[in-house]
mmCIF file of C-alpha atoms in Angstrom:
data_model
loop_
_atom_site.group_PDB
_atom_site.id
_atom_site.type_symbol
_atom_site.label_atom_id
_atom_site.label_comp_id
_atom_site.label_asym_id
_atom_site.label_seq_id
_atom_site.Cartn_x
_atom_site.Cartn_y
_atom_site.Cartn_z
ATOM 1 C CA UNK A 72 102.810 -107.788 101.959
ATOM 2 C CA UNK A 73 105.686 -106.034 103.623
ATOM 3 C CA UNK A 74 107.861 -106.342 106.606
ATOM 4 C CA UNK A 75 109.808 -104.060 108.905
ATOM 5 C CA UNK A 76 113.408 -104.510 108.963
ATOM 6 C CA UNK A 77 115.122 -104.786 112.325
ATOM 7 C CA UNK A 78 117.152 -101.528 112.741
ATOM 8 C CA UNK A 79 120.234 -101.189 114.842
ATOM 9 C CA UNK A 80 121.555 -97.639 115.737
ATOM 10 C CA UNK A 81 125.119 -96.727 115.457
ATOM 11 C CA UNK A 82 126.791 -96.348 118.793
ATOM 12 C CA UNK A 83 129.838 -96.009 121.019
ATOM 13 C CA UNK A 84 129.806 -98.997 123.441
ATOM 14 C CA UNK A 85 131.868 -101.011 125.674
ATOM 15 C CA UNK A 86 134.960 -98.713 124.762
ATOM 16 C CA UNK A 87 138.387 -98.475 126.644
ATOM 17 C CA UNK A 88 139.205 -94.711 126.093
ATOM 18 C CA UNK A 89 142.627 -93.404 126.703
ATOM 19 C CA UNK A 90 143.173 -89.647 127.712
ATOM 20 C CA UNK A 91 142.066 -86.711 125.288
ATOM 21 C CA UNK A 92 140.517 -89.123 122.730
ATOM 22 C CA UNK A 93 138.275 -87.066 120.178
ATOM 23 C CA UNK A 94 135.682 -88.642 118.128
ATOM 24 C CA UNK A 95 133.090 -87.001 115.418
ATOM 25 C CA UNK A 96 129.904 -88.698 115.190
ATOM 26 C CA UNK A 97 128.164 -90.364 113.804
ATOM 27 C CA UNK A 98 130.678 -93.392 114.424
ATOM 28 C CA UNK A 99 130.052 -97.132 115.514
ATOM 29 C CA UNK A 100 132.459 -98.358 117.977
ATOM 30 C CA UNK A 101 132.218 -101.275 120.034
ATOM 31 C CA UNK A 102 134.492 -103.426 122.316
ATOM 32 C CA UNK A 103 138.030 -102.400 121.359
ATOM 33 C CA UNK A 104 140.563 -100.000 123.270
ATOM 34 C CA UNK A 105 141.666 -96.518 121.862
ATOM 35 C CA UNK A 106 144.768 -94.888 122.978
ATOM 36 C CA UNK A 107 145.503 -91.079 124.280
ATOM 37 C CA UNK A 108 145.124 -88.534 122.330
ATOM 38 C CA UNK A 109 143.807 -90.295 119.170
ATOM 39 C CA UNK A 110 141.270 -88.771 116.875
ATOM 40 C CA UNK A 111 138.379 -90.881 115.159
ATOM 41 C CA UNK A 112 136.823 -89.215 112.209
ATOM 42 C CA UNK A 113 132.997 -89.630 111.260
ATOM 43 C CA UNK A 114 131.503 -92.492 109.614
ATOM 44 C CA UNK A 115 134.340 -94.847 110.964
ATOM 45 C CA UNK A 116 133.493 -98.524 112.305
ATOM 46 C CA UNK A 117 136.074 -99.916 114.748
ATOM 47 C CA UNK A 118 134.777 -103.719 115.870
ATOM 48 C CA UNK A 119 135.628 -105.381 118.850
ATOM 49 C CA UNK A 120 138.955 -106.555 120.089
ATOM 50 C CA UNK A 121 140.555 -103.952 117.744
ATOM 51 C CA UNK A 122 143.419 -102.129 119.821
ATOM 52 C CA UNK A 123 144.378 -98.511 118.232
ATOM 53 C CA UNK A 124 147.668 -96.969 120.158
ATOM 54 C CA UNK A 125 148.352 -93.461 121.053
ATOM 55 C CA UNK A 126 148.339 -90.438 119.011
ATOM 56 C CA UNK A 127 146.845 -91.933 116.136
ATOM 57 C CA UNK A 128 144.441 -90.465 113.323
ATOM 58 C CA UNK A 129 141.679 -92.558 111.796
ATOM 59 C CA UNK A 130 139.942 -90.684 109.205
ATOM 60 C CA UNK A 131 136.589 -90.602 108.189
ATOM 61 C CA UNK A 132 134.786 -93.596 106.471
ATOM 62 C CA UNK A 133 137.355 -96.185 107.661
ATOM 63 C CA UNK A 134 136.091 -99.690 108.594
ATOM 64 C CA UNK A 135 138.929 -101.490 111.111
ATOM 65 C CA UNK A 136 137.635 -105.011 111.673
ATOM 66 C CA UNK A 137 138.162 -107.450 114.543
ATOM 67 C CA UNK A 138 141.750 -108.867 115.176
ATOM 68 C CA UNK A 139 143.592 -105.689 113.991
ATOM 69 C CA UNK A 140 145.974 -103.894 116.451
ATOM 70 C CA UNK A 141 147.415 -100.599 115.177
ATOM 71 C CA UNK A 142 150.638 -99.321 117.045
ATOM 72 C CA UNK A 143 151.245 -95.488 118.140
ATOM 73 C CA UNK A 144 151.735 -92.355 116.246
ATOM 74 C CA UNK A 145 149.611 -93.793 113.019
ATOM 75 C CA UNK A 146 147.499 -92.147 110.463
ATOM 76 C CA UNK A 147 145.041 -93.866 108.484
ATOM 77 C CA UNK A 148 143.297 -92.170 105.833
ATOM 78 C CA UNK A 149 140.001 -91.510 104.566
ATOM 79 C CA UNK A 150 138.383 -94.940 103.306
ATOM 80 C CA UNK A 151 141.046 -97.559 104.715
ATOM 81 C CA UNK A 152 139.311 -101.208 104.989
ATOM 82 C CA UNK A 153 140.902 -103.695 106.647
ATOM 83 C CA UNK A 154 139.976 -107.264 105.740
ATOM 84 C CA UNK A 155 140.151 -110.198 108.562
ATOM 85 C CA UNK A 156 138.594 -112.743 106.125
ATOM 86 C CA UNK A 157 140.213 -114.275 103.353
ATOM 87 C CA UNK A 158 137.502 -116.476 102.217
ATOM 88 C CA UNK A 159 139.765 -119.291 102.690
ATOM 89 C CA UNK A 160 136.683 -121.783 102.202
ATOM 90 C CA UNK A 161 135.330 -120.403 98.938
ATOM 91 C CA UNK A 162 133.347 -117.801 100.602
ATOM 92 C CA UNK A 163 132.675 -115.667 103.443
ATOM 93 C CA UNK A 164 133.261 -117.126 106.761
ATOM 94 C CA UNK A 165 130.031 -116.229 108.212
ATOM 95 C CA UNK A 166 131.166 -115.320 111.720
ATOM 96 C CA UNK A 167 133.458 -118.330 112.189
ATOM 97 C CA UNK A 168 136.112 -117.015 113.780
ATOM 98 C CA UNK A 169 138.465 -119.895 113.337
ATOM 99 C CA UNK A 170 139.068 -118.819 109.781
ATOM 100 C CA UNK A 171 139.624 -115.053 110.547
ATOM 101 C CA UNK A 172 143.220 -113.915 110.374
ATOM 102 C CA UNK A 173 144.937 -110.969 112.626
ATOM 103 C CA UNK A 174 146.382 -107.809 111.032
ATOM 104 C CA UNK A 175 149.350 -105.892 113.169
ATOM 105 C CA UNK A 176 150.326 -102.174 112.479
ATOM 106 C CA UNK A 177 153.418 -100.988 113.667
ATOM 107 C CA UNK A 178 154.103 -97.558 115.030
ATOM 108 C CA UNK A 179 154.663 -94.444 112.839
ATOM 109 C CA UNK A 180 152.822 -95.955 110.027
ATOM 110 C CA UNK A 181 150.729 -93.794 107.624
ATOM 111 C CA UNK A 182 148.293 -95.654 105.395
ATOM 112 C CA UNK A 183 146.900 -93.446 102.605
ATOM 113 C CA UNK A 184 143.261 -93.304 101.855
ATOM 114 C CA UNK A 185 141.106 -96.238 100.061
ATOM 115 C CA UNK A 186 143.559 -98.572 100.840
ATOM 116 C CA UNK A 187 142.929 -102.186 101.875
ATOM 117 C CA UNK A 188 144.903 -104.042 104.045
ATOM 118 C CA UNK A 189 144.652 -107.866 104.266
ATOM 119 C CA UNK A 190 145.599 -109.703 107.093
ATOM 120 C CA UNK A 191 149.256 -108.866 107.602
ATOM 121 C CA UNK A 192 151.810 -107.420 109.533
ATOM 122 C CA UNK A 193 153.278 -104.172 108.985
ATOM 123 C CA UNK A 194 156.549 -102.999 110.845
ATOM 124 C CA UNK A 195 157.454 -99.741 111.996
ATOM 125 C CA UNK A 196 157.959 -96.683 109.679
ATOM 126 C CA UNK A 197 155.854 -97.496 106.845
ATOM 127 C CA UNK A 198 153.907 -95.542 104.207
ATOM 128 C CA UNK A 199 151.526 -97.032 102.391
ATOM 129 C CA UNK A 200 150.188 -95.180 99.291
ATOM 130 C CA UNK A 201 146.639 -94.288 98.444
ATOM 131 C CA UNK A 202 144.494 -97.105 96.848
ATOM 132 C CA UNK A 203 147.409 -99.678 97.688
ATOM 133 C CA UNK A 204 146.393 -103.213 98.355
ATOM 134 C CA UNK A 205 148.489 -104.770 101.091
ATOM 135 C CA UNK A 206 148.667 -108.587 100.702
ATOM 136 C CA UNK A 207 151.826 -109.798 102.145
ATOM 137 C CA UNK A 208 153.844 -108.649 105.266
ATOM 138 C CA UNK A 209 155.882 -105.648 105.446
ATOM 139 C CA UNK A 210 159.188 -106.144 107.189
ATOM 140 C CA UNK A 211 161.207 -103.232 105.894
ATOM 141 C CA UNK A 212 160.421 -99.437 106.527
ATOM 142 C CA UNK A 213 159.795 -97.451 103.695
ATOM 143 C CA UNK A 214 156.988 -96.482 101.000
ATOM 144 C CA UNK A 215 154.658 -99.039 99.357
ATOM 145 C CA UNK A 216 152.202 -98.371 96.802
ATOM 146 C CA UNK A 217 150.084 -100.498 94.333
ATOM 147 C CA UNK A 218 148.018 -103.580 94.181
ATOM 148 C CA UNK A 219 149.433 -105.804 95.160
ATOM 149 C CA UNK A 220 151.672 -103.107 97.016
ATOM 150 C CA UNK A 221 155.214 -103.199 96.349
ATOM 151 C CA UNK A 222 158.309 -100.953 97.850
ATOM 152 C CA UNK A 223 158.528 -97.772 95.833
ATOM 153 C CA UNK A 224 161.728 -96.367 98.220
#
């Protein structure tokens, strides 16, 4: 016996766009705000209540979950993953937003491909190396690499 799955199509829905935003489909973007002159690559998901500043580039295969704010002039490389659930109860929050944490990215921040960003605050003028895992707030400008990410210079 077989049953049919319930299918959902990727879409762009309820988004507040600034001027001259460019998007390469397919994407799944909903309930968020995207600033002027920002570029969104293909296979990107941006969830509700996300704010992305002006003149940003979000490269393909990136996932930006709820409660993320990105400043202006930021670069988010291919396959960057943002996390808002730290499994504080020993497993996924299963939609319980009271358990989710927020992330704030400053201005002029570049995040290398395949980096993972846990709920943190990253100040302005920071470079995150490819594949880095950011587990703590970054309060000084510089370049951060590794798992967990540490200041290189």
